[in-house]
């Protein structure tokens, strides 16, 4: 169980360092970037707690078949995986991290989680669908944040209401 813990701590530290480096490379950090960095740390710790708990031990230990939803529980699991990673994408966008960096870091984190779950043999399933849905959640969060920022910028530049 120590190896997965160390792997996730490493992934969390790498995530925070990536965000910090990206923010610093962009120049003076705006307020949204300054609060995003510690919140990424909180998010990473929360994900570590959720994914390191021993599982039920039931079911497969490894699933390499993508988009295999064998019932309502699998579909709910996919939705929850997306939902867990949306805040990560939102925070990275707030910190002005590029989409490509968001994608790569989300992929690295989720691969670390899944490999750790497989190696730990703690009753959890390493699942390719988790990789796909986690990365999709981070990318969705990033896109939502960028869209909100673009719309807010337009409203700030043109505060006149639209008449119908």
mmCIF file with all atom_site columns, N, CA and C in Angstrom, residues 61-92:
data_model
loop_
_atom_site.group_PDB
_atom_site.id
_atom_site.type_symbol
_atom_site.label_atom_id
_atom_site.label_alt_id
_atom_site.label_comp_id
_atom_site.label_asym_id
_atom_site.label_entity_id
_atom_site.label_seq_id
_atom_site.pdbx_PDB_ins_code
_atom_site.Cartn_x
_atom_site.Cartn_y
_atom_site.Cartn_z
_atom_site.occupancy
_atom_site.B_iso_or_equiv
_atom_site.pdbx_formal_charge
_atom_site.auth_seq_id
_atom_site.auth_comp_id
_atom_site.auth_asym_id
_atom_site.auth_atom_id
_atom_site.pdbx_PDB_model_num
ATOM 1  N N  . UNK A 1 61 ? -10.214 -6.993 -11.654 1.00 0.00 ? 61 UNK A N  1
ATOM 2  C CA . UNK A 1 61 ? -9.074  -6.253 -11.132 1.00 0.00 ? 61 UNK A CA 1
ATOM 3  C C  . UNK A 1 61 ? -8.505  -5.326 -12.195 1.00 0.00 ? 61 UNK A C  1
ATOM 4  N N  . UNK A 1 62 ? -8.732  -5.664 -13.461 1.00 0.00 ? 62 UNK A N  1
ATOM 5  C CA . UNK A 1 62 ? -8.205  -4.885 -14.573 1.00 0.00 ? 62 UNK A CA 1
ATOM 6  C C  . UNK A 1 62 ? -9.217  -4.907 -15.711 1.00 0.00 ? 62 UNK A C  1
ATOM 7  N N  . UNK A 1 63 ? -9.550  -3.737 -16.235 1.00 0.00 ? 63 UNK A N  1
ATOM 8  C CA . UNK A 1 63 ? -10.429 -3.638 -17.399 1.00 0.00 ? 63 UNK A CA 1
ATOM 9  C C  . UNK A 1 63 ? -9.730  -2.806 -18.458 1.00 0.00 ? 63 UNK A C  1
ATOM 10 N N  . UNK A 1 64 ? -9.409  -3.432 -19.573 1.00 0.00 ? 64 UNK A N  1
ATOM 11 C CA . UNK A 1 64 ? -8.767  -2.733 -20.685 1.00 0.00 ? 64 UNK A CA 1
ATOM 12 C C  . UNK A 1 64 ? -9.701  -2.563 -21.875 1.00 0.00 ? 64 UNK A C  1
ATOM 13 N N  . UNK A 1 65 ? -10.986 -2.843 -21.678 1.00 0.00 ? 65 UNK A N  1
ATOM 14 C CA . UNK A 1 65 ? -11.971 -2.685 -22.748 1.00 0.00 ? 65 UNK A CA 1
ATOM 15 C C  . UNK A 1 65 ? -12.612 -1.305 -22.598 1.00 0.00 ? 65 UNK A C  1
ATOM 16 N N  . UNK A 1 66 ? -12.327 -0.391 -23.539 1.00 0.00 ? 66 UNK A N  1
ATOM 17 C CA . UNK A 1 66 ? -12.885 0.959  -23.396 1.00 0.00 ? 66 UNK A CA 1
ATOM 18 C C  . UNK A 1 66 ? -14.383 1.004  -23.674 1.00 0.00 ? 66 UNK A C  1
ATOM 19 N N  . UNK A 1 67 ? -15.022 1.958  -23.057 1.00 0.00 ? 67 UNK A N  1
ATOM 20 C CA . UNK A 1 67 ? -16.447 2.244  -23.224 1.00 0.00 ? 67 UNK A CA 1
ATOM 21 C C  . UNK A 1 67 ? -17.284 0.989  -22.956 1.00 0.00 ? 67 UNK A C  1
ATOM 22 N N  . UNK A 1 68 ? -16.928 0.283  -21.902 1.00 0.00 ? 68 UNK A N  1
ATOM 23 C CA . UNK A 1 68 ? -17.689 -0.892 -21.493 1.00 0.00 ? 68 UNK A CA 1
ATOM 24 C C  . UNK A 1 68 ? -18.543 -0.499 -20.295 1.00 0.00 ? 68 UNK A C  1
ATOM 25 N N  . UNK A 1 69 ? -19.811 -0.216 -20.556 1.00 0.00 ? 69 UNK A N  1
ATOM 26 C CA . UNK A 1 69 ? -20.734 0.131  -19.490 1.00 0.00 ? 69 UNK A CA 1
ATOM 27 C C  . UNK A 1 69 ? -21.750 -0.993 -19.399 1.00 0.00 ? 69 UNK A C  1
ATOM 28 N N  . UNK A 1 70 ? -21.617 -1.812 -18.367 1.00 0.00 ? 70 UNK A N  1
ATOM 29 C CA . UNK A 1 70 ? -22.456 -3.000 -18.261 1.00 0.00 ? 70 UNK A CA 1
ATOM 30 C C  . UNK A 1 70 ? -23.637 -2.817 -17.305 1.00 0.00 ? 70 UNK A C  1
ATOM 31 N N  . UNK A 1 71 ? -24.107 -1.594 -17.190 1.00 0.00 ? 71 UNK A N  1
ATOM 32 C CA . UNK A 1 71 ? -25.278 -1.362 -16.355 1.00 0.00 ? 71 UNK A CA 1
ATOM 33 C C  . UNK A 1 71 ? -25.290 0.044  -15.792 1.00 0.00 ? 71 UNK A C  1
ATOM 34 N N  . UNK A 1 72 ? -26.338 0.355  -15.035 1.00 0.00 ? 72 UNK A N  1
ATOM 35 C CA . UNK A 1 72 ? -26.465 1.700  -14.476 1.00 0.00 ? 72 UNK A CA 1
ATOM 36 C C  . UNK A 1 72 ? -25.305 2.080  -13.547 1.00 0.00 ? 72 UNK A C  1
ATOM 37 N N  . UNK A 1 73 ? -24.770 1.120  -12.814 1.00 0.00 ? 73 UNK A N  1
ATOM 38 C CA . UNK A 1 73 ? -23.664 1.422  -11.899 1.00 0.00 ? 73 UNK A CA 1
ATOM 39 C C  . UNK A 1 73 ? -22.431 1.881  -12.674 1.00 0.00 ? 73 UNK A C  1
ATOM 40 N N  . UNK A 1 74 ? -22.171 1.266  -13.819 1.00 0.00 ? 74 UNK A N  1
ATOM 41 C CA . UNK A 1 74 ? -21.021 1.663  -14.643 1.00 0.00 ? 74 UNK A CA 1
ATOM 42 C C  . UNK A 1 74 ? -21.217 3.060  -15.222 1.00 0.00 ? 74 UNK A C  1
ATOM 43 N N  . UNK A 1 75 ? -22.433 3.352  -15.658 1.00 0.00 ? 75 UNK A N  1
ATOM 44 C CA . UNK A 1 75 ? -22.713 4.686  -16.201 1.00 0.00 ? 75 UNK A CA 1
ATOM 45 C C  . UNK A 1 75 ? -22.589 5.745  -15.108 1.00 0.00 ? 75 UNK A C  1
ATOM 46 N N  . UNK A 1 76 ? -23.082 5.441  -13.915 1.00 0.00 ? 76 UNK A N  1
ATOM 47 C CA . UNK A 1 76 ? -22.959 6.371  -12.797 1.00 0.00 ? 76 UNK A CA 1
ATOM 48 C C  . UNK A 1 76 ? -21.489 6.583  -12.442 1.00 0.00 ? 76 UNK A C  1
ATOM 49 N N  . UNK A 1 77 ? -20.703 5.517  -12.456 1.00 0.00 ? 77 UNK A N  1
ATOM 50 C CA . UNK A 1 77 ? -19.267 5.616  -12.181 1.00 0.00 ? 77 UNK A CA 1
ATOM 51 C C  . UNK A 1 77 ? -18.594 6.543  -13.186 1.00 0.00 ? 77 UNK A C  1
ATOM 52 N N  . UNK A 1 78 ? -18.975 6.434  -14.454 1.00 0.00 ? 78 UNK A N  1
ATOM 53 C CA . UNK A 1 78 ? -18.392 7.299  -15.490 1.00 0.00 ? 78 UNK A CA 1
ATOM 54 C C  . UNK A 1 78 ? -18.743 8.762  -15.243 1.00 0.00 ? 78 UNK A C  1
ATOM 55 N N  . UNK A 1 79 ? -20.000 9.030  -14.918 1.00 0.00 ? 79 UNK A N  1
ATOM 56 C CA . UNK A 1 79 ? -20.432 10.406 -14.644 1.00 0.00 ? 79 UNK A CA 1
ATOM 57 C C  . UNK A 1 79 ? -19.695 10.963 -13.430 1.00 0.00 ? 79 UNK A C  1
ATOM 58 N N  . UNK A 1 80 ? -19.546 10.158 -12.389 1.00 0.00 ? 80 UNK A N  1
ATOM 59 C CA . UNK A 1 80 ? -18.845 10.610 -11.187 1.00 0.00 ? 80 UNK A CA 1
ATOM 60 C C  . UNK A 1 80 ? -17.366 10.865 -11.467 1.00 0.00 ? 80 UNK A C  1
ATOM 61 N N  . UNK A 1 81 ? -16.746 10.022 -12.294 1.00 0.00 ? 81 UNK A N  1
ATOM 62 C CA . UNK A 1 81 ? -15.338 10.250 -12.648 1.00 0.00 ? 81 UNK A CA 1
ATOM 63 C C  . UNK A 1 81 ? -15.171 11.573 -13.388 1.00 0.00 ? 81 UNK A C  1
ATOM 64 N N  . UNK A 1 82 ? -16.069 11.851 -14.311 1.00 0.00 ? 82 UNK A N  1
ATOM 65 C CA . UNK A 1 82 ? -16.018 13.142 -15.014 1.00 0.00 ? 82 UNK A CA 1
ATOM 66 C C  . UNK A 1 82 ? -16.176 14.268 -13.993 1.00 0.00 ? 82 UNK A C  1
ATOM 67 N N  . UNK A 1 83 ? -17.162 14.140 -13.110 1.00 0.00 ? 83 UNK A N  1
ATOM 68 C CA . UNK A 1 83 ? -17.447 15.191 -12.126 1.00 0.00 ? 83 UNK A CA 1
ATOM 69 C C  . UNK A 1 83 ? -16.272 15.442 -11.186 1.00 0.00 ? 83 UNK A C  1
ATOM 70 N N  . UNK A 1 84 ? -15.540 14.404 -10.824 1.00 0.00 ? 84 UNK A N  1
ATOM 71 C CA . UNK A 1 84 ? -14.400 14.567 -9.910  1.00 0.00 ? 84 UNK A CA 1
ATOM 72 C C  . UNK A 1 84 ? -13.272 15.353 -10.571 1.00 0.00 ? 84 UNK A C  1
ATOM 73 N N  . UNK A 1 85 ? -13.097 15.200 -11.873 1.00 0.00 ? 85 UNK A N  1
ATOM 74 C CA . UNK A 1 85 ? -11.984 15.875 -12.546 1.00 0.00 ? 85 UNK A CA 1
ATOM 75 C C  . UNK A 1 85 ? -12.359 17.232 -13.146 1.00 0.00 ? 85 UNK A C  1
ATOM 76 N N  . UNK A 1 86 ? -13.633 17.580 -13.210 1.00 0.00 ? 86 UNK A N  1
ATOM 77 C CA . UNK A 1 86 ? -14.028 18.904 -13.715 1.00 0.00 ? 86 UNK A CA 1
ATOM 78 C C  . UNK A 1 86 ? -13.396 20.028 -12.885 1.00 0.00 ? 86 UNK A C  1
ATOM 79 N N  . UNK A 1 87 ? -13.412 19.962 -11.546 1.00 0.00 ? 87 UNK A N  1
ATOM 80 C CA . UNK A 1 87 ? -12.778 21.046 -10.781 1.00 0.00 ? 87 UNK A CA 1
ATOM 81 C C  . UNK A 1 87 ? -11.289 21.210 -11.095 1.00 0.00 ? 87 UNK A C  1
ATOM 82 N N  . UNK A 1 88 ? -10.619 20.119 -11.375 1.00 0.00 ? 88 UNK A N  1
ATOM 83 C CA . UNK A 1 88 ? -9.200  20.188 -11.726 1.00 0.00 ? 88 UNK A CA 1
ATOM 84 C C  . UNK A 1 88 ? -9.016  21.009 -12.998 1.00 0.00 ? 88 UNK A C  1
ATOM 85 N N  . UNK A 1 89 ? -9.815  20.734 -14.013 1.00 0.00 ? 89 UNK A N  1
ATOM 86 C CA . UNK A 1 89 ? -9.738  21.505 -15.253 1.00 0.00 ? 89 UNK A CA 1
ATOM 87 C C  . UNK A 1 89 ? -10.098 22.966 -15.046 1.00 0.00 ? 89 UNK A C  1
ATOM 88 N N  . UNK A 1 90 ? -11.122 23.222 -14.228 1.00 0.00 ? 90 UNK A N  1
ATOM 89 C CA . UNK A 1 90 ? -11.505 24.608 -13.914 1.00 0.00 ? 90 UNK A CA 1
ATOM 90 C C  . UNK A 1 90 ? -10.344 25.356 -13.260 1.00 0.00 ? 90 UNK A C  1
ATOM 91 N N  . UNK A 1 91 ? -9.701  24.706 -12.299 1.00 0.00 ? 91 UNK A N  1
ATOM 92 C CA . UNK A 1 91 ? -8.599  25.350 -11.575 1.00 0.00 ? 91 UNK A CA 1
ATOM 93 C C  . UNK A 1 91 ? -7.395  25.589 -12.472 1.00 0.00 ? 91 UNK A C  1
ATOM 94 N N  . UNK A 1 92 ? -7.085  24.629 -13.341 1.00 0.00 ? 92 UNK A N  1
ATOM 95 C CA . UNK A 1 92 ? -5.945  24.833 -14.236 1.00 0.00 ? 92 UNK A CA 1
ATOM 96 C C  . UNK A 1 92 ? -6.225  25.963 -15.221 1.00 0.00 ? 92 UNK A C  1
#
